[in-house]
Short mmCIF file of C-alpha atoms and ligand atoms in Angstrom, two decimals:
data_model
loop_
_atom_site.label_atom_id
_atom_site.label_comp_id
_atom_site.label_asym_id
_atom_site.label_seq_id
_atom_site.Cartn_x
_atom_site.Cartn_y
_atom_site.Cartn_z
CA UNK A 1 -0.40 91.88 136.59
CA UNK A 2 2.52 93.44 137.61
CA UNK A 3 3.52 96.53 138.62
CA UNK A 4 0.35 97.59 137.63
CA UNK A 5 0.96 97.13 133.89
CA UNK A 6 -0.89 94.14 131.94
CA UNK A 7 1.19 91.84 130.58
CA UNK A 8 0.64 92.20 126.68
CA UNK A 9 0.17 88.68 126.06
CA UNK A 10 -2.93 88.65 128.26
CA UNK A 11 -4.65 91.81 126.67
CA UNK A 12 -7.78 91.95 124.49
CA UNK A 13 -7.36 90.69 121.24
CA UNK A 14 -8.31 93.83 119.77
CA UNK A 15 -5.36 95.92 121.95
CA UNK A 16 -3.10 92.74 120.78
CA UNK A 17 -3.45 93.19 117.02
CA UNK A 18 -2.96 96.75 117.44
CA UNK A 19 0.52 95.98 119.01
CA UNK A 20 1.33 93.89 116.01
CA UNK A 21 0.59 96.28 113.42
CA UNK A 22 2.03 98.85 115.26
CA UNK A 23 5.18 96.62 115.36
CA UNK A 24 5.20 95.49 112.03
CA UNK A 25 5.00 99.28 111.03
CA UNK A 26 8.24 99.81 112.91
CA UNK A 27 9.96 97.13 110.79
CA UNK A 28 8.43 98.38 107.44
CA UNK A 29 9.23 102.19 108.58
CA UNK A 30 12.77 100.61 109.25
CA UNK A 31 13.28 99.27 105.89
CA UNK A 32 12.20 101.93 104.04
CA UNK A 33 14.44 103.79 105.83
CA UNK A 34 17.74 102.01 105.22
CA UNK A 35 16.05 100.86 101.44
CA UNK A 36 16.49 105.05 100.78
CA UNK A 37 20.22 105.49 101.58
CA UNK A 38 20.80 103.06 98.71
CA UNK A 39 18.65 105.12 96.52
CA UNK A 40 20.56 108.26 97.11
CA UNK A 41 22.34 109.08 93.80
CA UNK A 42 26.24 109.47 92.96
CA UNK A 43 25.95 112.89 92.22
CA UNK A 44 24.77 113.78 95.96
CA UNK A 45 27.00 111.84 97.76
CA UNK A 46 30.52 112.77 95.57
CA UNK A 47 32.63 111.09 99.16
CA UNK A 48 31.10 107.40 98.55
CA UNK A 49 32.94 104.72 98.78
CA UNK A 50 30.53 102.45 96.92
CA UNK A 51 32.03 103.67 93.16
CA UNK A 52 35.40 103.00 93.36
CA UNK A 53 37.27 104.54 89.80
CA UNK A 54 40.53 102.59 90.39
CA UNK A 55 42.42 99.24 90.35
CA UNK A 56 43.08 100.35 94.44
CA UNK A 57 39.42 101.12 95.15
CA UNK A 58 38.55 98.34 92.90
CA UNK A 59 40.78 96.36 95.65
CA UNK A 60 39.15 97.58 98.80
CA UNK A 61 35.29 97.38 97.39
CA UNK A 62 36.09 93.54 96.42
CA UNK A 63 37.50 92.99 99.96
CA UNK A 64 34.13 94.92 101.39
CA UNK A 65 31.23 93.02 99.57
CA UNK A 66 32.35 89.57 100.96
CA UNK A 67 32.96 90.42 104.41
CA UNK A 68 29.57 92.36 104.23
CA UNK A 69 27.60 89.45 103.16
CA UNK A 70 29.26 87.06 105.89
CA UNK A 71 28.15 89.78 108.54
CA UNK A 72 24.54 89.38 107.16
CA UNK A 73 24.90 86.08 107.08
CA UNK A 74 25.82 85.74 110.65
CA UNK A 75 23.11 88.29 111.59
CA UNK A 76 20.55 86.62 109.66
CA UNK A 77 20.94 83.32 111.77
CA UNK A 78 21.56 84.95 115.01
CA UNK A 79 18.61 87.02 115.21
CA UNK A 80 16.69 84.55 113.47
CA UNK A 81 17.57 82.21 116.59
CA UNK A 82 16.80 84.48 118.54
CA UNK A 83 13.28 85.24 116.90
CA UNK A 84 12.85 81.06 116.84
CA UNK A 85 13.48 81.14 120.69
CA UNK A 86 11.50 84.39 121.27
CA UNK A 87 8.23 82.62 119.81
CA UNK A 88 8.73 79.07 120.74
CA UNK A 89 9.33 79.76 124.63
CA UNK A 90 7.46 82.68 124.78
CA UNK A 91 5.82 83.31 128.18
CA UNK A 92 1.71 81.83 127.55
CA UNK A 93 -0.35 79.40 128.31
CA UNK A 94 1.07 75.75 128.05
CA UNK A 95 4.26 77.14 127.04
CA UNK A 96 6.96 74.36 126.80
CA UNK A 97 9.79 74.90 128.62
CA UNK A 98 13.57 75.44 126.23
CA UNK A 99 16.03 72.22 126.16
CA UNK A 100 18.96 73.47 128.97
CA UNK A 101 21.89 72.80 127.09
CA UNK A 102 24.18 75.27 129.53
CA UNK A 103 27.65 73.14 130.22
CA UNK A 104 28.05 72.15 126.77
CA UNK A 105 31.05 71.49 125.48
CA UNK A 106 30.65 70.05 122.33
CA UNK A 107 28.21 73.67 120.79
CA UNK A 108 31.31 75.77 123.22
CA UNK A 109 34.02 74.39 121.25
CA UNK A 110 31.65 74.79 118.03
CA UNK A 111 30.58 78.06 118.88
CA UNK A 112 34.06 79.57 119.05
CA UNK A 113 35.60 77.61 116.24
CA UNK A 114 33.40 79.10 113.66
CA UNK A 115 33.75 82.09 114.48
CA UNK A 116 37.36 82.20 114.73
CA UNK A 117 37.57 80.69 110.65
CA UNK A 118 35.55 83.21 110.00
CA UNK A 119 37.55 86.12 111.33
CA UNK A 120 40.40 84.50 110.17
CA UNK A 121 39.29 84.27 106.66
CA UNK A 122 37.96 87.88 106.65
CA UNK A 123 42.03 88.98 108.17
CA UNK A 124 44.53 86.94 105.98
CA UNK A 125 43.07 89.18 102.56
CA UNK A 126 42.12 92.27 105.12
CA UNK A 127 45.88 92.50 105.89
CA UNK A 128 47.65 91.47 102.88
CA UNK A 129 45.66 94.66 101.23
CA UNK A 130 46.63 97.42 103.47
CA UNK A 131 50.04 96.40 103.23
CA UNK A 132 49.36 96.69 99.03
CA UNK A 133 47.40 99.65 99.44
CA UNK A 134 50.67 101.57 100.52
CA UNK A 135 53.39 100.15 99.15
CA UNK A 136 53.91 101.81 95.67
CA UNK A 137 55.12 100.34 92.70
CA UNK A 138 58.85 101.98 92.58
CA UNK A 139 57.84 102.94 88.56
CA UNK A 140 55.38 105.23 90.00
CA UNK A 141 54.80 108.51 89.74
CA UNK A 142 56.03 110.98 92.87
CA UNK A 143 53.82 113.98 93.83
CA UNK A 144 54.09 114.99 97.12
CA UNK A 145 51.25 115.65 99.32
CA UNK A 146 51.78 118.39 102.21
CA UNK A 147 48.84 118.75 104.59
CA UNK A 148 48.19 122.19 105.83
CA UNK A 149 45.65 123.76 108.02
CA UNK A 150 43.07 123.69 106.27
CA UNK A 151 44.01 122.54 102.10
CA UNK A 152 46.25 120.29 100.38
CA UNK A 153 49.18 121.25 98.46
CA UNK A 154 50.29 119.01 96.00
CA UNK A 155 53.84 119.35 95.01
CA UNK A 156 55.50 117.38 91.59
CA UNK A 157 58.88 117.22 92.30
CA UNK A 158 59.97 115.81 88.48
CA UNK A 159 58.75 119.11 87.32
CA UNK A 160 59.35 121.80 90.07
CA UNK A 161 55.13 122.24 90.27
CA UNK A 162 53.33 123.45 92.57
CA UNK A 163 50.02 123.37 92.93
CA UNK A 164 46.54 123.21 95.90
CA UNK A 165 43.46 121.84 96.40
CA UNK A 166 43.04 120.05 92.78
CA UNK A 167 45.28 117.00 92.57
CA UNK A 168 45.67 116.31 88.63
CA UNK A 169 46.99 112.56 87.65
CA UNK A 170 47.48 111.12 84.20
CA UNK A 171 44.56 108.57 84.20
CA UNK A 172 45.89 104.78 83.97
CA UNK A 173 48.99 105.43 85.34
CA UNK A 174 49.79 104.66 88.91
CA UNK A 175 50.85 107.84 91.46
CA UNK A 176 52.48 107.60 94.37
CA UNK A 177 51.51 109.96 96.84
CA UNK A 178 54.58 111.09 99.28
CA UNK A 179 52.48 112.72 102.18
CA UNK A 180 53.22 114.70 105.39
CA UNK A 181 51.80 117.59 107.12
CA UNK A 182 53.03 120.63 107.95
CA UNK A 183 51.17 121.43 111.24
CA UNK A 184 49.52 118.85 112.50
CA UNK A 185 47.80 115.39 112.18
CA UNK A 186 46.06 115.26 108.76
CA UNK A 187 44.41 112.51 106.57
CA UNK A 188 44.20 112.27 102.76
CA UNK A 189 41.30 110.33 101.31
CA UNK A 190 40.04 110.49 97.69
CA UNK A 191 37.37 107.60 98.37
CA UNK A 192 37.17 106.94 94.24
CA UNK A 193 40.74 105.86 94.24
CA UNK A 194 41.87 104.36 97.98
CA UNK A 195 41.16 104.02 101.26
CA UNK A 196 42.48 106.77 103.97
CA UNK A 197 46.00 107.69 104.91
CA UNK A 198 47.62 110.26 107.18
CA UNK A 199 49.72 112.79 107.22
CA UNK A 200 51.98 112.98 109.78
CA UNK A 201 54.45 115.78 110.95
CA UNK A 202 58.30 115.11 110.47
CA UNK A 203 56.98 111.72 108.71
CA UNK A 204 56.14 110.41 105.28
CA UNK A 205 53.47 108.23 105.13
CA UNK A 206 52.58 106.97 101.32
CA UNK A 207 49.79 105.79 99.47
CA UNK A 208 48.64 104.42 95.79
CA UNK A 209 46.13 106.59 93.47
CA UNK A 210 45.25 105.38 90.20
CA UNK A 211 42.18 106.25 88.08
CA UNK A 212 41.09 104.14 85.33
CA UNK A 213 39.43 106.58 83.38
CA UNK A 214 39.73 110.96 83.30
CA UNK A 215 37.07 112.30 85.90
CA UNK A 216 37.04 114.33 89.05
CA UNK A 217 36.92 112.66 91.77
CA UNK A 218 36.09 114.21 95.79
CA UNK A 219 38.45 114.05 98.52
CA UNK A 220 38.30 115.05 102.24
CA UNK A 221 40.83 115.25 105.14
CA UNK A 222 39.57 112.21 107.08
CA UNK A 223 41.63 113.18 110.33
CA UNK A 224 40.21 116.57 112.54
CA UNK A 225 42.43 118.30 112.34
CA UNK A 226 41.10 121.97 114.45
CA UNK A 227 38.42 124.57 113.69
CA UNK A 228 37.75 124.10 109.59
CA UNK A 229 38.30 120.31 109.49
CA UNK A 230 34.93 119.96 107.85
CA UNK A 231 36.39 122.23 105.38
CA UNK A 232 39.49 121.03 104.49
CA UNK A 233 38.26 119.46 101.03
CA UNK A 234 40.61 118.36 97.97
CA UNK A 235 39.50 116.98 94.29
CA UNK A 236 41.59 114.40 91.70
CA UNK A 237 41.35 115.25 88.35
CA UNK A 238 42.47 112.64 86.11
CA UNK A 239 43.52 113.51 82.71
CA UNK A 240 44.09 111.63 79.72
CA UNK A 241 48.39 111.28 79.79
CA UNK A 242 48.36 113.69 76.99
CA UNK A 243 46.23 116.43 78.17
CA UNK A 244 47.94 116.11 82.02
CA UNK A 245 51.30 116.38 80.00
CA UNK A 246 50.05 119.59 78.49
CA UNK A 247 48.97 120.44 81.87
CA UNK A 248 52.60 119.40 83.52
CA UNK A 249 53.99 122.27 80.86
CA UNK A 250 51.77 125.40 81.30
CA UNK A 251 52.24 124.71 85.06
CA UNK A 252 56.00 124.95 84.76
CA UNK A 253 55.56 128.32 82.56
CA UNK A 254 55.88 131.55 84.97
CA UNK A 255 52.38 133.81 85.05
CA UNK A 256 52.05 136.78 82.42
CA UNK A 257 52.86 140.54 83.92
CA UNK A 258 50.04 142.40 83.17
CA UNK A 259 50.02 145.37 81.40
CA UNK A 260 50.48 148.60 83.06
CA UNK A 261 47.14 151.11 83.14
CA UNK A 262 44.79 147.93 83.13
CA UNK A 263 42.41 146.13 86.04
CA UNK A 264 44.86 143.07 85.92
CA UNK A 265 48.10 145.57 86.84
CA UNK A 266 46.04 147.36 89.63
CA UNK A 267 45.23 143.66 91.29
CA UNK A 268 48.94 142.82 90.82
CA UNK A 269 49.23 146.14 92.94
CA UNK A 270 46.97 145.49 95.65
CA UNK A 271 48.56 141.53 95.83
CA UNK A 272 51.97 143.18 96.45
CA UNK A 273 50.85 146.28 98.62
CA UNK A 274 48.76 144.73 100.76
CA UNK A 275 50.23 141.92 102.67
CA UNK A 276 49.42 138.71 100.01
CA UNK A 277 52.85 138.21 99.38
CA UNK A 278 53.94 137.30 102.65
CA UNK A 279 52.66 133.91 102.79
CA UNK A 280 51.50 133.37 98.34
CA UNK A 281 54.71 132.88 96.00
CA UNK A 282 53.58 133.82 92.61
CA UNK A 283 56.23 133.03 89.86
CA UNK A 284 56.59 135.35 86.79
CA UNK A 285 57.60 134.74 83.17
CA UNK A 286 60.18 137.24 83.67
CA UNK A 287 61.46 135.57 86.76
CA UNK A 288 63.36 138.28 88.48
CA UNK A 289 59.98 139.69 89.24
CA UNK A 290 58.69 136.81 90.92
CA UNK A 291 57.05 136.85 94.27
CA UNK A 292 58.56 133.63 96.20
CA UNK A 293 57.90 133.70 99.94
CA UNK A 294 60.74 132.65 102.10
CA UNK A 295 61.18 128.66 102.63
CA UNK A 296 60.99 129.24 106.46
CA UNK A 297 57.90 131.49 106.38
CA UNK A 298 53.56 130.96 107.03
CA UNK A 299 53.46 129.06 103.42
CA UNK A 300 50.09 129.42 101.86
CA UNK A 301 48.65 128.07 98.58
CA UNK A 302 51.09 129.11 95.75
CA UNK A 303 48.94 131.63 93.15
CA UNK A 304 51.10 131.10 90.17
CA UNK A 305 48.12 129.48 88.11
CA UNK A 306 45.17 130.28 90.66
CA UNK A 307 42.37 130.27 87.35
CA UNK A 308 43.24 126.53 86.59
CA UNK A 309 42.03 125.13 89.36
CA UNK A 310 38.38 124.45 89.74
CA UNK A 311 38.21 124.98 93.11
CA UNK A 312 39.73 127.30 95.98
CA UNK A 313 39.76 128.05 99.72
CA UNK A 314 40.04 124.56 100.71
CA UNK A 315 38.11 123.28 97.49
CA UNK A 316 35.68 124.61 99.70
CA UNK A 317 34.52 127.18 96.98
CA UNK A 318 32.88 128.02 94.75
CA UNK A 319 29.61 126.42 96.01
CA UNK A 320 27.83 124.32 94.00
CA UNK A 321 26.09 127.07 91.78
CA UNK A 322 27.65 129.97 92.93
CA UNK A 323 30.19 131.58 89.90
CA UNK A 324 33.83 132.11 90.78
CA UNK A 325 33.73 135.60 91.08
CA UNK A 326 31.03 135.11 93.99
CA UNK A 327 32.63 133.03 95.77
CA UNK A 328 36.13 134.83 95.38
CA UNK A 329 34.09 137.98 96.49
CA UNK A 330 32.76 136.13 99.33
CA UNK A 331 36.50 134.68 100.37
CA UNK A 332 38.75 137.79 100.09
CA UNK A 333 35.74 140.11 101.95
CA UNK A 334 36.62 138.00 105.03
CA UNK A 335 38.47 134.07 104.81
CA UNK A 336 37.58 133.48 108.20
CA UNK A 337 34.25 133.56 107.98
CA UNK A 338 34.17 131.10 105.41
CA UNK A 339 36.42 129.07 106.87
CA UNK A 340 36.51 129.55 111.12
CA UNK A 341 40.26 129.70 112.54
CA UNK A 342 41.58 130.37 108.63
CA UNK A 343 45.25 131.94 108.78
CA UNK A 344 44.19 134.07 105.83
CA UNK A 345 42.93 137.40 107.61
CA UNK A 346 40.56 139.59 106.76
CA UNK A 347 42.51 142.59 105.22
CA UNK A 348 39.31 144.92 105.18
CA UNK A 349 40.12 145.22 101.25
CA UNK A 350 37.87 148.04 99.72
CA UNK A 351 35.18 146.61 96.87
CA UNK A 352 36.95 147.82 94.45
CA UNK A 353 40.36 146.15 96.00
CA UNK A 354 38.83 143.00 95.46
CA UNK A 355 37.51 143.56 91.89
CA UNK A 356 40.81 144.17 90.79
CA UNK A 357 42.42 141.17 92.56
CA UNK A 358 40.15 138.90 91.54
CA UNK A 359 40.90 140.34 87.71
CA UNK A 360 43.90 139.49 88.10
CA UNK A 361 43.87 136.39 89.45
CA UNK A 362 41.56 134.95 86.80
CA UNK A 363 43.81 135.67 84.37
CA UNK A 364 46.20 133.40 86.23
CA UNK A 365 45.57 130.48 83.66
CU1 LIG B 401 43.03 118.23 107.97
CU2 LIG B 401 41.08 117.41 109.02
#
């Protein structure tokens, strides 16, 4: 007895075997537990980093499975020690007392050895790979990456391209992304293709994306970075070299004027008259009319071709199953509620404001 409480050991058998199941349903409870992540499919975790898509992924995943199975290893034979020594010495009757080994030196010199190989063996591949990871092959491909708060733009200097949220890359070719940010600390991670990298003010940082095959793959700044962090999403598309050729072109092509007297002219209208053009360029086929905001000034996504990209407002929209329109409703009623702390006001555009934008903006190919 002590402190009032009965030591377990001494209980009734029947209060004892409840312990134990109650126990062993902890462990089972436990396992099922962890045994479910692993069950959880692709397609509702898009940010893991357990299906890499490229040789650089490929790298990283083939560095994580060994060093994962060492660690169980290592936890597998210290616990179970410790399990051996919980039973064996446990506190009952006739109990024999542990060997004392304390003062050893031949298990202290044994006991820091091996795990110094260990680590050792886990750091020489460990290091030589994040030096790889960001050191691009000079044949590579330049886009630039330019963090802002809170979406990527994505700028291809070979073609004078720019473009947000939707990173496209021929598949099988390597890309070397040229990253900094334009406000503050920001990280670019597409987990598919590489591990994380950031983006740092006044700096460029670099990093290696390659795809094997076309797909879309999820990205996330991996850095908080203020209010809409959580929000600041991006996607890769890989294309077949072909098709992101194609691409390349129609991006380099200025947008279509729209007609006068129809929905698309009155969005154009509302784009100029109300304040959009101050931080969006849009670029024209007639280029004397194009709308280019100053080099100096707020820079916001550029609009030029706003209906190719799957995904706006951060790649934040639309939400899975909502329709473009929705979610462009949704955004230009009031960006700051979608996104907290968003530098895009809320312009108090009418209903009908917003039809007409939106119009026009989808036909922004
Ligand atoms: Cu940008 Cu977090």
């Amino acid at each position: 007895m002590v402190g009032g409480l009965e030591s377990p050991y001494h209980a009734q058998p029947m209060a004892r075997t409840r312990q134990h199941l109650l126990r062993l349903g902890t462990v089972v409870g436990a396992t099922l537990l962890l045994g479910g992540c692993s069950l959880i499919e692709i397609e509702d975790a898009p940010l893991t980093t357990f299906e890499p898509a490229g040789p650089f992924a490929d790298r990283i995943d083939g560095l994580f499975w060994p060093v994962f199975w060492i660690a169980v290893g290592v936890f597998v034979l210290v616990q179970g020690a410790i399990l051996v020594a919980v039973f064996l010495y446990r506190d009952r009757e006739g109990a024999k007392e542990a060997r004392q080994l304390h003062g050893s030196p031949k298990l202290e010199i044994l006991w820091t050895v091996i795990p110094a190989l260990i680590l050792a063996g886990v750091a020489v591949p460990t290091t030589a790979a994040v030096f790889d990871l960001t050191e691009c092959d000079p044949e590579a491909m330049e886009i630039q990456v330019i963090g802002h708060q809170w979406w990527f733009e994505f700028y291809y200097p070979e073609a004078d391209v720019y473009t947000a949220n939707v990173m496209v890359i021929p598949a099988g070719q390597e890309v070397c992304a040229h990253m900094t940010s334009d406000d503050v600390l920001h990280n670019f991670w597409i987990p598919a293709l590489n591990g994380k990298r950031y983006l740092v003010p006044g700096q460029t940082t670099f990093l290696r994306l390659q795809a094997h095959e076309p797909g879309e793959f999820w990205g996330h700044c991996a850095e908080f970075c203020g209010l809409s962090h959580s929000l600041m999403r991006a996607r890769a598309l890989a294309l077949e070299p072909a098709e992101y050729q194609a691409w390349l072109q129609a991006q380099q092509e200025g947008a279509p004027v729209p007609e006068e007297e129809t929905q698309e002219w009155d969005g154009l209208q509302v784009f100029q008259n109300k304040g959009c053009t101050q931080c969006h360029t849009v670029r024209f086929e007639d280029d004397s009319l194009s709308l280019v905001v100053a080099a100096e000034a707020f820079n916001g996504p550029e609009l030029t071709h706003f209906a190719s990209r799957s995904v706006f407002a951060g790649a934040v929209l639309p939400e899975e199953g909502q329709s473009r329109e929705d979610g462009l409703k949704e955004w230009l009623a009031d960006p700051p509620s979608i996104k907290p702390g968003s530098f895009m006001p809320n312009l108090a555009l009418t209903e009908q404001e917003i039809d007409d934008l939106i119009a026009w903006l989808e036909s922004n190919e």
